[in-house]
């Protein structure tokens, strides 16, 4: 399967348009049509509905494979390129919003103090995008967070030849309005809250899909979606009664109009992990050491 054809296929499905895919890829629309036809011929089935543009059943199945396949190809290219590069004095950190904490800024300050000529860039990205940036060489290191049982790894995208290391673990808490009937509880059972109103804030709070998985429930339906990275904006929605959110306990301190109650069951932790190549730069090693110090 030609990866060039596969990239064209993904672009067409994502844009739901042959012309928009052509513009994004820098191809002519005719070339995009030829790529799709060649891929369909190779696999022996129609992959794209033309009017309106969208995946067939076979196309939907192929999309499940396409993104991971293309990511691993990009990761392989970046991994080989690292072996041949003379690495400049730079450190690019891709971090999920909840990982941009005082601990990270303090660690970065320590690294800069010990390497004065180091150029540092910090990029706030979604959890999956932060890992992808390391895989593809766009970032030197990623900090990602998530929820897991104390002995389990975080559910991350296929990281290929990457190293992951836990640098922080915190209790998990439920953020709810200060006047909520449950606000005075010492702890709460997550499965008991499956039918509550929830805020879907995937870049700040625990994604609802993860809550369903750990609580083994089909509940946790989103009542309001918050597509932002400002925790005070999320807290304002919670305080106004728009829904509940699960957050690491330290993140809930000092949020007006809210209360935080620990989640006692199932036993879960909010973990922050560092993701970096198997052969990290000296700046990445120094950052990891500072985070663990």
PDB file of C-alpha atoms in Angstrom:
ATOM      1  CA  UNK A   1       0.000   0.000   0.000  1.00  0.00           C
ATOM      2  CA  UNK A   2       1.577   3.256  -1.174  1.00  0.00           C
ATOM      3  CA  UNK A   3       1.807   5.726   1.759  1.00  0.00           C
ATOM      4  CA  UNK A   4       1.437   8.681  -0.619  1.00  0.00           C
ATOM      5  CA  UNK A   5      -1.937   7.332  -1.712  1.00  0.00           C
ATOM      6  CA  UNK A   6      -2.864   6.688   1.908  1.00  0.00           C
ATOM      7  CA  UNK A   7      -2.061  10.284   2.885  1.00  0.00           C
ATOM      8  CA  UNK A   8      -4.251  11.540   0.058  1.00  0.00           C
ATOM      9  CA  UNK A   9      -7.074   9.263   1.201  1.00  0.00           C
ATOM     10  CA  UNK A  10      -6.857  10.568   4.791  1.00  0.00           C
ATOM     11  CA  UNK A  11      -6.867  14.170   3.552  1.00  0.00           C
ATOM     12  CA  UNK A  12      -9.962  13.589   1.419  1.00  0.00           C
ATOM     13  CA  UNK A  13     -11.864  11.991   4.295  1.00  0.00           C
ATOM     14  CA  UNK A  14     -10.790  14.644   6.809  1.00  0.00           C
ATOM     15  CA  UNK A  15     -11.701  17.530   4.487  1.00  0.00           C
ATOM     16  CA  UNK A  16     -14.783  15.774   3.044  1.00  0.00           C
ATOM     17  CA  UNK A  17     -13.707  17.338  -0.240  1.00  0.00           C
ATOM     18  CA  UNK A  18     -11.406  16.432  -3.127  1.00  0.00           C
ATOM     19  CA  UNK A  19     -10.651  20.085  -3.898  1.00  0.00           C
ATOM     20  CA  UNK A  20      -9.881  21.020  -0.268  1.00  0.00           C
ATOM     21  CA  UNK A  21      -7.644  17.954   0.069  1.00  0.00           C
ATOM     22  CA  UNK A  22      -5.818  18.948  -3.124  1.00  0.00           C
ATOM     23  CA  UNK A  23      -5.270  22.466  -1.807  1.00  0.00           C
ATOM     24  CA  UNK A  24      -3.990  21.183   1.526  1.00  0.00           C
ATOM     25  CA  UNK A  25      -1.606  18.695  -0.079  1.00  0.00           C
ATOM     26  CA  UNK A  26      -0.428  20.984  -2.863  1.00  0.00           C
ATOM     27  CA  UNK A  27      -1.767  18.678  -5.581  1.00  0.00           C
ATOM     28  CA  UNK A  28      -4.183  19.249  -8.417  1.00  0.00           C
ATOM     29  CA  UNK A  29      -7.712  17.939  -7.915  1.00  0.00           C
ATOM     30  CA  UNK A  30      -7.122  15.573 -10.813  1.00  0.00           C
ATOM     31  CA  UNK A  31      -4.074  14.102  -9.053  1.00  0.00           C
ATOM     32  CA  UNK A  32      -6.102  13.560  -5.867  1.00  0.00           C
ATOM     33  CA  UNK A  33      -8.806  11.759  -7.846  1.00  0.00           C
ATOM     34  CA  UNK A  34      -6.153   9.566  -9.479  1.00  0.00           C
ATOM     35  CA  UNK A  35      -4.634   8.722  -6.068  1.00  0.00           C
ATOM     36  CA  UNK A  36      -7.996   7.644  -4.670  1.00  0.00           C
ATOM     37  CA  UNK A  37      -8.760   5.577  -7.765  1.00  0.00           C
ATOM     38  CA  UNK A  38      -5.339   3.887  -7.556  1.00  0.00           C
ATOM     39  CA  UNK A  39      -5.818   3.065  -3.864  1.00  0.00           C
ATOM     40  CA  UNK A  40      -9.296   1.661  -4.513  1.00  0.00           C
ATOM     41  CA  UNK A  41      -7.875  -0.442  -7.349  1.00  0.00           C
ATOM     42  CA  UNK A  42      -5.097  -1.722  -5.090  1.00  0.00           C
ATOM     43  CA  UNK A  43      -7.533  -2.763  -2.338  1.00  0.00           C
ATOM     44  CA  UNK A  44     -10.229  -3.948  -4.716  1.00  0.00           C
ATOM     45  CA  UNK A  45     -13.082  -1.940  -3.232  1.00  0.00           C
ATOM     46  CA  UNK A  46     -14.612   1.537  -3.180  1.00  0.00           C
ATOM     47  CA  UNK A  47     -13.302   3.614  -0.308  1.00  0.00           C
ATOM     48  CA  UNK A  48     -14.816   7.056  -0.919  1.00  0.00           C
ATOM     49  CA  UNK A  49     -18.368   8.105  -1.723  1.00  0.00           C
ATOM     50  CA  UNK A  50     -18.230  10.910  -4.255  1.00  0.00           C
ATOM     51  CA  UNK A  51     -21.509  12.786  -3.668  1.00  0.00           C
ATOM     52  CA  UNK A  52     -21.356  13.800  -0.912  1.00  0.00           C
ATOM     53  CA  UNK A  53     -17.728  12.986  -0.215  1.00  0.00           C
ATOM     54  CA  UNK A  54     -17.308  10.578   2.675  1.00  0.00           C
ATOM     55  CA  UNK A  55     -15.967   7.148   3.542  1.00  0.00           C
ATOM     56  CA  UNK A  56     -17.678   3.927   2.564  1.00  0.00           C
ATOM     57  CA  UNK A  57     -17.827   1.123   5.129  1.00  0.00           C
ATOM     58  CA  UNK A  58     -14.470  -0.089   3.798  1.00  0.00           C
ATOM     59  CA  UNK A  59     -13.155   3.484   3.916  1.00  0.00           C
ATOM     60  CA  UNK A  60     -14.134   3.845   7.575  1.00  0.00           C
ATOM     61  CA  UNK A  61     -12.290   0.626   8.361  1.00  0.00           C
ATOM     62  CA  UNK A  62      -9.217   1.812   6.453  1.00  0.00           C
ATOM     63  CA  UNK A  63      -9.228   5.107   8.386  1.00  0.00           C
ATOM     64  CA  UNK A  64      -8.834   3.118  11.616  1.00  0.00           C
ATOM     65  CA  UNK A  65      -5.519   1.825  10.263  1.00  0.00           C
ATOM     66  CA  UNK A  66      -4.387   4.812   8.208  1.00  0.00           C
ATOM     67  CA  UNK A  67      -3.526   7.370  10.883  1.00  0.00           C
ATOM     68  CA  UNK A  68      -1.478   4.947  13.055  1.00  0.00           C
ATOM     69  CA  UNK A  69       0.324   3.621   9.957  1.00  0.00           C
ATOM     70  CA  UNK A  70       1.242   7.088   8.716  1.00  0.00           C
ATOM     71  CA  UNK A  71       2.292   8.165  12.196  1.00  0.00           C
ATOM     72  CA  UNK A  72       4.646   5.201  12.509  1.00  0.00           C
ATOM     73  CA  UNK A  73       6.154   5.986   9.107  1.00  0.00           C
ATOM     74  CA  UNK A  74       6.743   9.605  10.168  1.00  0.00           C
ATOM     75  CA  UNK A  75       8.175   8.359  13.465  1.00  0.00           C
ATOM     76  CA  UNK A  76      10.588   6.027  11.666  1.00  0.00           C
ATOM     77  CA  UNK A  77      11.803   8.869   9.455  1.00  0.00           C
ATOM     78  CA  UNK A  78      12.311  11.167  12.461  1.00  0.00           C
ATOM     79  CA  UNK A  79      14.077   8.422  14.452  1.00  0.00           C
ATOM     80  CA  UNK A  80      16.584   7.778  11.670  1.00  0.00           C
ATOM     81  CA  UNK A  81      17.094  11.510  11.130  1.00  0.00           C
ATOM     82  CA  UNK A  82      18.023  11.957  14.811  1.00  0.00           C
ATOM     83  CA  UNK A  83      20.963   9.591  14.375  1.00  0.00           C
ATOM     84  CA  UNK A  84      22.442  11.806  11.665  1.00  0.00           C
ATOM     85  CA  UNK A  85      21.699  15.270  13.026  1.00  0.00           C
ATOM     86  CA  UNK A  86      24.071  17.593  14.829  1.00  0.00           C
ATOM     87  CA  UNK A  87      21.635  18.659  17.492  1.00  0.00           C
ATOM     88  CA  UNK A  88      21.428  22.407  18.142  1.00  0.00           C
ATOM     89  CA  UNK A  89      21.275  23.887  21.626  1.00  0.00           C
ATOM     90  CA  UNK A  90      17.500  23.901  21.801  1.00  0.00           C
ATOM     91  CA  UNK A  91      14.744  22.287  23.804  1.00  0.00           C
ATOM     92  CA  UNK A  92      11.203  22.102  22.440  1.00  0.00           C
ATOM     93  CA  UNK A  93       8.636  20.877  24.951  1.00  0.00           C
ATOM     94  CA  UNK A  94       5.142  19.844  23.862  1.00  0.00           C
ATOM     95  CA  UNK A  95       2.931  19.721  26.929  1.00  0.00           C
ATOM     96  CA  UNK A  96      -0.696  18.945  27.587  1.00  0.00           C
ATOM     97  CA  UNK A  97      -2.454  21.911  29.259  1.00  0.00           C
ATOM     98  CA  UNK A  98      -2.683  20.320  32.719  1.00  0.00           C
ATOM     99  CA  UNK A  99       1.064  19.610  32.747  1.00  0.00           C
ATOM    100  CA  UNK A 100       2.047  23.278  32.415  1.00  0.00           C
ATOM    101  CA  UNK A 101       2.567  23.514  36.170  1.00  0.00           C
ATOM    102  CA  UNK A 102       4.964  25.315  38.521  1.00  0.00           C
ATOM    103  CA  UNK A 103       6.980  22.069  38.667  1.00  0.00           C
ATOM    104  CA  UNK A 104       7.576  22.247  34.893  1.00  0.00           C
ATOM    105  CA  UNK A 105       8.429  25.949  34.863  1.00  0.00           C
ATOM    106  CA  UNK A 106      10.825  25.450  37.788  1.00  0.00           C
ATOM    107  CA  UNK A 107      12.503  22.529  35.999  1.00  0.00           C
ATOM    108  CA  UNK A 108      12.846  24.587  32.810  1.00  0.00           C
ATOM    109  CA  UNK A 109      14.406  27.437  34.791  1.00  0.00           C
ATOM    110  CA  UNK A 110      16.943  25.003  36.255  1.00  0.00           C
ATOM    111  CA  UNK A 111      17.841  23.644  32.806  1.00  0.00           C
ATOM    112  CA  UNK A 112      18.249  27.141  31.369  1.00  0.00           C
ATOM    113  CA  UNK A 113      20.428  28.189  34.314  1.00  0.00           C
ATOM    114  CA  UNK A 114      22.788  25.263  33.734  1.00  0.00           C
ATOM    115  CA  UNK A 115      22.789  25.722  29.936  1.00  0.00           C
ATOM    116  CA  UNK A 116      22.709  29.510  29.312  1.00  0.00           C
ATOM    117  CA  UNK A 117      22.819  29.273  25.501  1.00  0.00           C
ATOM    118  CA  UNK A 118      19.840  26.899  25.359  1.00  0.00           C
ATOM    119  CA  UNK A 119      16.836  28.087  23.328  1.00  0.00           C
ATOM    120  CA  UNK A 120      13.617  26.842  24.922  1.00  0.00           C
ATOM    121  CA  UNK A 121      10.190  26.623  23.290  1.00  0.00           C
ATOM    122  CA  UNK A 122       7.048  25.435  25.076  1.00  0.00           C
ATOM    123  CA  UNK A 123       4.032  24.377  23.032  1.00  0.00           C
ATOM    124  CA  UNK A 124       0.685  23.592  24.633  1.00  0.00           C
ATOM    125  CA  UNK A 125      -0.909  20.714  22.749  1.00  0.00           C
ATOM    126  CA  UNK A 126      -3.575  18.097  23.228  1.00  0.00           C
ATOM    127  CA  UNK A 127      -2.328  14.900  24.853  1.00  0.00           C
ATOM    128  CA  UNK A 128      -2.223  12.863  21.644  1.00  0.00           C
ATOM    129  CA  UNK A 129      -0.776  15.749  19.608  1.00  0.00           C
ATOM    130  CA  UNK A 130       2.028  16.229  22.152  1.00  0.00           C
ATOM    131  CA  UNK A 131       3.086  12.582  21.724  1.00  0.00           C
ATOM    132  CA  UNK A 132       2.848  12.852  17.938  1.00  0.00           C
ATOM    133  CA  UNK A 133       5.140  15.900  17.926  1.00  0.00           C
ATOM    134  CA  UNK A 134       7.850  13.904  19.682  1.00  0.00           C
ATOM    135  CA  UNK A 135       7.341  10.938  17.378  1.00  0.00           C
ATOM    136  CA  UNK A 136       7.681  13.077  14.275  1.00  0.00           C
ATOM    137  CA  UNK A 137      10.601  15.170  15.548  1.00  0.00           C
ATOM    138  CA  UNK A 138       8.653  18.422  15.922  1.00  0.00           C
ATOM    139  CA  UNK A 139       9.374  18.407  19.679  1.00  0.00           C
ATOM    140  CA  UNK A 140      12.202  16.992  21.776  1.00  0.00           C
ATOM    141  CA  UNK A 141      10.055  15.895  24.700  1.00  0.00           C
ATOM    142  CA  UNK A 142       6.384  15.717  25.656  1.00  0.00           C
ATOM    143  CA  UNK A 143       4.612  15.966  28.984  1.00  0.00           C
ATOM    144  CA  UNK A 144       1.246  14.249  28.999  1.00  0.00           C
ATOM    145  CA  UNK A 145      -1.246  13.423  31.698  1.00  0.00           C
ATOM    146  CA  UNK A 146      -4.109  11.061  32.278  1.00  0.00           C
ATOM    147  CA  UNK A 147      -5.865   8.735  34.677  1.00  0.00           C
ATOM    148  CA  UNK A 148      -4.899   5.164  35.435  1.00  0.00           C
ATOM    149  CA  UNK A 149      -4.830   2.605  38.211  1.00  0.00           C
ATOM    150  CA  UNK A 150      -1.691   3.107  40.331  1.00  0.00           C
ATOM    151  CA  UNK A 151       0.154   0.208  38.676  1.00  0.00           C
ATOM    152  CA  UNK A 152      -1.031   0.766  35.081  1.00  0.00           C
ATOM    153  CA  UNK A 153       0.612   2.873  32.336  1.00  0.00           C
ATOM    154  CA  UNK A 154      -1.256   5.782  30.809  1.00  0.00           C
ATOM    155  CA  UNK A 155      -3.304   5.006  27.704  1.00  0.00           C
ATOM    156  CA  UNK A 156      -1.189   6.779  25.064  1.00  0.00           C
ATOM    157  CA  UNK A 157      -1.025   6.578  21.272  1.00  0.00           C
ATOM    158  CA  UNK A 158       1.313   3.910  19.930  1.00  0.00           C
ATOM    159  CA  UNK A 159       4.590   5.557  20.892  1.00  0.00           C
ATOM    160  CA  UNK A 160       6.870   3.263  18.918  1.00  0.00           C
ATOM    161  CA  UNK A 161      10.545   3.538  19.924  1.00  0.00           C
ATOM    162  CA  UNK A 162       9.901   6.035  22.701  1.00  0.00           C
ATOM    163  CA  UNK A 163      10.705   6.117  26.418  1.00  0.00           C
ATOM    164  CA  UNK A 164       7.997   7.024  28.934  1.00  0.00           C
ATOM    165  CA  UNK A 165       8.631   7.918  32.563  1.00  0.00           C
ATOM    166  CA  UNK A 166       6.217   8.936  35.303  1.00  0.00           C
ATOM    167  CA  UNK A 167       7.234  12.209  36.972  1.00  0.00           C
ATOM    168  CA  UNK A 168       4.170  12.935  39.126  1.00  0.00           C
ATOM    169  CA  UNK A 169       1.136  11.204  40.609  1.00  0.00           C
ATOM    170  CA  UNK A 170      -1.737  12.989  42.307  1.00  0.00           C
ATOM    171  CA  UNK A 171      -5.121  12.031  43.781  1.00  0.00           C
ATOM    172  CA  UNK A 172      -8.157  12.461  41.563  1.00  0.00           C
ATOM    173  CA  UNK A 173     -11.019  14.726  42.637  1.00  0.00           C
ATOM    174  CA  UNK A 174     -14.492  15.621  41.479  1.00  0.00           C
ATOM    175  CA  UNK A 175     -15.028  19.359  40.894  1.00  0.00           C
ATOM    176  CA  UNK A 176     -18.601  20.421  41.638  1.00  0.00           C
ATOM    177  CA  UNK A 177     -20.491  23.557  42.695  1.00  0.00           C
ATOM    178  CA  UNK A 178     -19.782  24.665  46.253  1.00  0.00           C
ATOM    179  CA  UNK A 179     -23.484  24.344  47.143  1.00  0.00           C
ATOM    180  CA  UNK A 180     -23.873  20.879  45.590  1.00  0.00           C
ATOM    181  CA  UNK A 181     -25.421  18.250  47.922  1.00  0.00           C
ATOM    182  CA  UNK A 182     -22.281  16.098  47.598  1.00  0.00           C
ATOM    183  CA  UNK A 183     -19.825  18.921  48.292  1.00  0.00           C
ATOM    184  CA  UNK A 184     -19.345  17.964  51.962  1.00  0.00           C
ATOM    185  CA  UNK A 185     -18.582  14.302  51.337  1.00  0.00           C
ATOM    186  CA  UNK A 186     -15.127  12.982  52.235  1.00  0.00           C
ATOM    187  CA  UNK A 187     -14.978  10.845  49.086  1.00  0.00           C
ATOM    188  CA  UNK A 188     -17.186   9.657  46.232  1.00  0.00           C
ATOM    189  CA  UNK A 189     -17.586   6.508  44.157  1.00  0.00           C
ATOM    190  CA  UNK A 190     -17.193   7.283  40.466  1.00  0.00           C
ATOM    191  CA  UNK A 191     -19.706   4.635  39.232  1.00  0.00           C
ATOM    192  CA  UNK A 192     -22.416   6.282  41.365  1.00  0.00           C
ATOM    193  CA  UNK A 193     -22.057   9.450  39.271  1.00  0.00           C
ATOM    194  CA  UNK A 194     -22.430   7.889  35.825  1.00  0.00           C
ATOM    195  CA  UNK A 195     -25.826   9.541  35.239  1.00  0.00           C
ATOM    196  CA  UNK A 196     -24.833  13.007  36.491  1.00  0.00           C
ATOM    197  CA  UNK A 197     -24.437  16.004  34.189  1.00  0.00           C
ATOM    198  CA  UNK A 198     -20.806  16.115  33.042  1.00  0.00           C
ATOM    199  CA  UNK A 199     -18.648  18.734  31.397  1.00  0.00           C
ATOM    200  CA  UNK A 200     -16.720  17.447  28.413  1.00  0.00           C
ATOM    201  CA  UNK A 201     -13.403  19.314  28.675  1.00  0.00           C
ATOM    202  CA  UNK A 202     -10.914  16.853  27.158  1.00  0.00           C
ATOM    203  CA  UNK A 203      -7.876  19.144  27.300  1.00  0.00           C
ATOM    204  CA  UNK A 204      -8.291  20.026  30.982  1.00  0.00           C
ATOM    205  CA  UNK A 205     -10.380  17.417  32.764  1.00  0.00           C
ATOM    206  CA  UNK A 206     -10.236  13.636  32.575  1.00  0.00           C
ATOM    207  CA  UNK A 207     -11.776  12.702  29.200  1.00  0.00           C
ATOM    208  CA  UNK A 208     -15.228  11.216  29.638  1.00  0.00           C
ATOM    209  CA  UNK A 209     -14.228   8.158  27.631  1.00  0.00           C
ATOM    210  CA  UNK A 210     -11.613   7.367  30.277  1.00  0.00           C
ATOM    211  CA  UNK A 211     -14.206   7.744  33.034  1.00  0.00           C
ATOM    212  CA  UNK A 212     -16.496   5.297  31.242  1.00  0.00           C
ATOM    213  CA  UNK A 213     -13.648   2.822  30.912  1.00  0.00           C
ATOM    214  CA  UNK A 214     -12.490   2.922  34.538  1.00  0.00           C
ATOM    215  CA  UNK A 215     -16.057   2.961  35.921  1.00  0.00           C
ATOM    216  CA  UNK A 216     -17.147   0.247  33.451  1.00  0.00           C
ATOM    217  CA  UNK A 217     -20.237   2.230  32.586  1.00  0.00           C
ATOM    218  CA  UNK A 218     -21.975   3.540  29.482  1.00  0.00           C
ATOM    219  CA  UNK A 219     -22.851   6.764  31.312  1.00  0.00           C
ATOM    220  CA  UNK A 220     -20.864   9.986  31.735  1.00  0.00           C
ATOM    221  CA  UNK A 221     -22.711  11.680  28.892  1.00  0.00           C
ATOM    222  CA  UNK A 222     -21.540  15.223  28.123  1.00  0.00           C
ATOM    223  CA  UNK A 223     -23.985  17.952  29.170  1.00  0.00           C
ATOM    224  CA  UNK A 224     -21.814  20.873  28.062  1.00  0.00           C
ATOM    225  CA  UNK A 225     -18.609  20.838  26.014  1.00  0.00           C
ATOM    226  CA  UNK A 226     -15.724  23.150  26.921  1.00  0.00           C
ATOM    227  CA  UNK A 227     -13.114  23.370  24.172  1.00  0.00           C
ATOM    228  CA  UNK A 228     -10.539  25.426  26.023  1.00  0.00           C
ATOM    229  CA  UNK A 229      -7.451  25.302  28.212  1.00  0.00           C
ATOM    230  CA  UNK A 230      -8.323  27.929  30.865  1.00  0.00           C
ATOM    231  CA  UNK A 231      -9.083  26.096  34.097  1.00  0.00           C
ATOM    232  CA  UNK A 232     -10.861  29.143  35.551  1.00  0.00           C
ATOM    233  CA  UNK A 233     -13.227  29.098  32.591  1.00  0.00           C
ATOM    234  CA  UNK A 234     -13.944  25.439  33.305  1.00  0.00           C
ATOM    235  CA  UNK A 235     -14.461  26.221  37.002  1.00  0.00           C
ATOM    236  CA  UNK A 236     -16.940  28.986  36.143  1.00  0.00           C
ATOM    237  CA  UNK A 237     -19.033  26.485  34.191  1.00  0.00           C
ATOM    238  CA  UNK A 238     -18.916  23.999  37.077  1.00  0.00           C
ATOM    239  CA  UNK A 239     -19.819  26.687  39.645  1.00  0.00           C
ATOM    240  CA  UNK A 240     -22.822  27.703  37.529  1.00  0.00           C
ATOM    241  CA  UNK A 241     -24.169  24.150  37.536  1.00  0.00           C
ATOM    242  CA  UNK A 242     -23.416  23.219  33.930  1.00  0.00           C
ATOM    243  CA  UNK A 243     -21.772  19.935  34.868  1.00  0.00           C
ATOM    244  CA  UNK A 244     -19.136  18.092  36.870  1.00  0.00           C
ATOM    245  CA  UNK A 245     -15.490  17.454  35.988  1.00  0.00           C
ATOM    246  CA  UNK A 246     -12.782  15.105  37.250  1.00  0.00           C
ATOM    247  CA  UNK A 247      -9.420  16.796  37.828  1.00  0.00           C
ATOM    248  CA  UNK A 248      -6.160  16.212  39.695  1.00  0.00           C
ATOM    249  CA  UNK A 249      -6.729  17.388  43.254  1.00  0.00           C
ATOM    250  CA  UNK A 250      -3.989  20.103  43.265  1.00  0.00           C
ATOM    251  CA  UNK A 251      -5.603  21.737  40.202  1.00  0.00           C
ATOM    252  CA  UNK A 252      -8.835  22.340  42.103  1.00  0.00           C
ATOM    253  CA  UNK A 253      -7.329  24.681  44.723  1.00  0.00           C
ATOM    254  CA  UNK A 254      -8.622  28.251  44.800  1.00  0.00           C
ATOM    255  CA  UNK A 255     -11.290  27.919  42.100  1.00  0.00           C
ATOM    256  CA  UNK A 256     -14.160  30.269  43.082  1.00  0.00           C
ATOM    257  CA  UNK A 257     -17.617  28.817  43.606  1.00  0.00           C
ATOM    258  CA  UNK A 258     -16.484  25.201  43.520  1.00  0.00           C
ATOM    259  CA  UNK A 259     -15.694  22.351  45.878  1.00  0.00           C
ATOM    260  CA  UNK A 260     -13.475  19.332  45.330  1.00  0.00           C
ATOM    261  CA  UNK A 261     -14.151  15.856  46.702  1.00  0.00           C
ATOM    262  CA  UNK A 262     -11.727  12.978  46.309  1.00  0.00           C
ATOM    263  CA  UNK A 263     -12.750  10.051  44.145  1.00  0.00           C
ATOM    264  CA  UNK A 264     -12.341   7.052  46.425  1.00  0.00           C
ATOM    265  CA  UNK A 265     -13.417   4.209  44.153  1.00  0.00           C
ATOM    266  CA  UNK A 266     -12.196   2.844  41.912  1.00  0.00           C
ATOM    267  CA  UNK A 267      -8.665   3.597  43.094  1.00  0.00           C
ATOM    268  CA  UNK A 268      -7.184   5.928  40.509  1.00  0.00           C
ATOM    269  CA  UNK A 269      -4.366   8.430  40.193  1.00  0.00           C
ATOM    270  CA  UNK A 270      -3.756  11.363  37.900  1.00  0.00           C
ATOM    271  CA  UNK A 271      -0.306  10.771  36.442  1.00  0.00           C
ATOM    272  CA  UNK A 272       2.057  12.989  34.469  1.00  0.00           C
ATOM    273  CA  UNK A 273       4.501  11.196  32.187  1.00  0.00           C
ATOM    274  CA  UNK A 274       7.450  12.350  30.129  1.00  0.00           C
ATOM    275  CA  UNK A 275       7.737  10.941  26.610  1.00  0.00           C
ATOM    276  CA  UNK A 276      11.020  11.252  24.729  1.00  0.00           C
ATOM    277  CA  UNK A 277      13.105   9.412  22.101  1.00  0.00           C
ATOM    278  CA  UNK A 278      15.275   6.483  23.151  1.00  0.00           C
ATOM    279  CA  UNK A 279      18.324   8.687  22.561  1.00  0.00           C
ATOM    280  CA  UNK A 280      17.326  11.983  24.224  1.00  0.00           C
ATOM    281  CA  UNK A 281      19.361  15.146  23.961  1.00  0.00           C
ATOM    282  CA  UNK A 282      21.354  16.329  26.958  1.00  0.00           C
ATOM    283  CA  UNK A 283      18.743  19.079  27.488  1.00  0.00           C
ATOM    284  CA  UNK A 284      15.953  16.491  27.674  1.00  0.00           C
ATOM    285  CA  UNK A 285      17.957  14.415  30.166  1.00  0.00           C
ATOM    286  CA  UNK A 286      18.518  17.515  32.267  1.00  0.00           C
ATOM    287  CA  UNK A 287      14.791  18.377  32.194  1.00  0.00           C
ATOM    288  CA  UNK A 288      13.782  14.859  33.238  1.00  0.00           C
ATOM    289  CA  UNK A 289      16.325  14.934  36.077  1.00  0.00           C
ATOM    290  CA  UNK A 290      14.988  18.315  37.246  1.00  0.00           C
ATOM    291  CA  UNK A 291      11.393  17.066  37.153  1.00  0.00           C
ATOM    292  CA  UNK A 292      12.392  14.055  39.241  1.00  0.00           C
ATOM    293  CA  UNK A 293      14.531  16.102  41.625  1.00  0.00           C
TER     294      UNK A 293
END
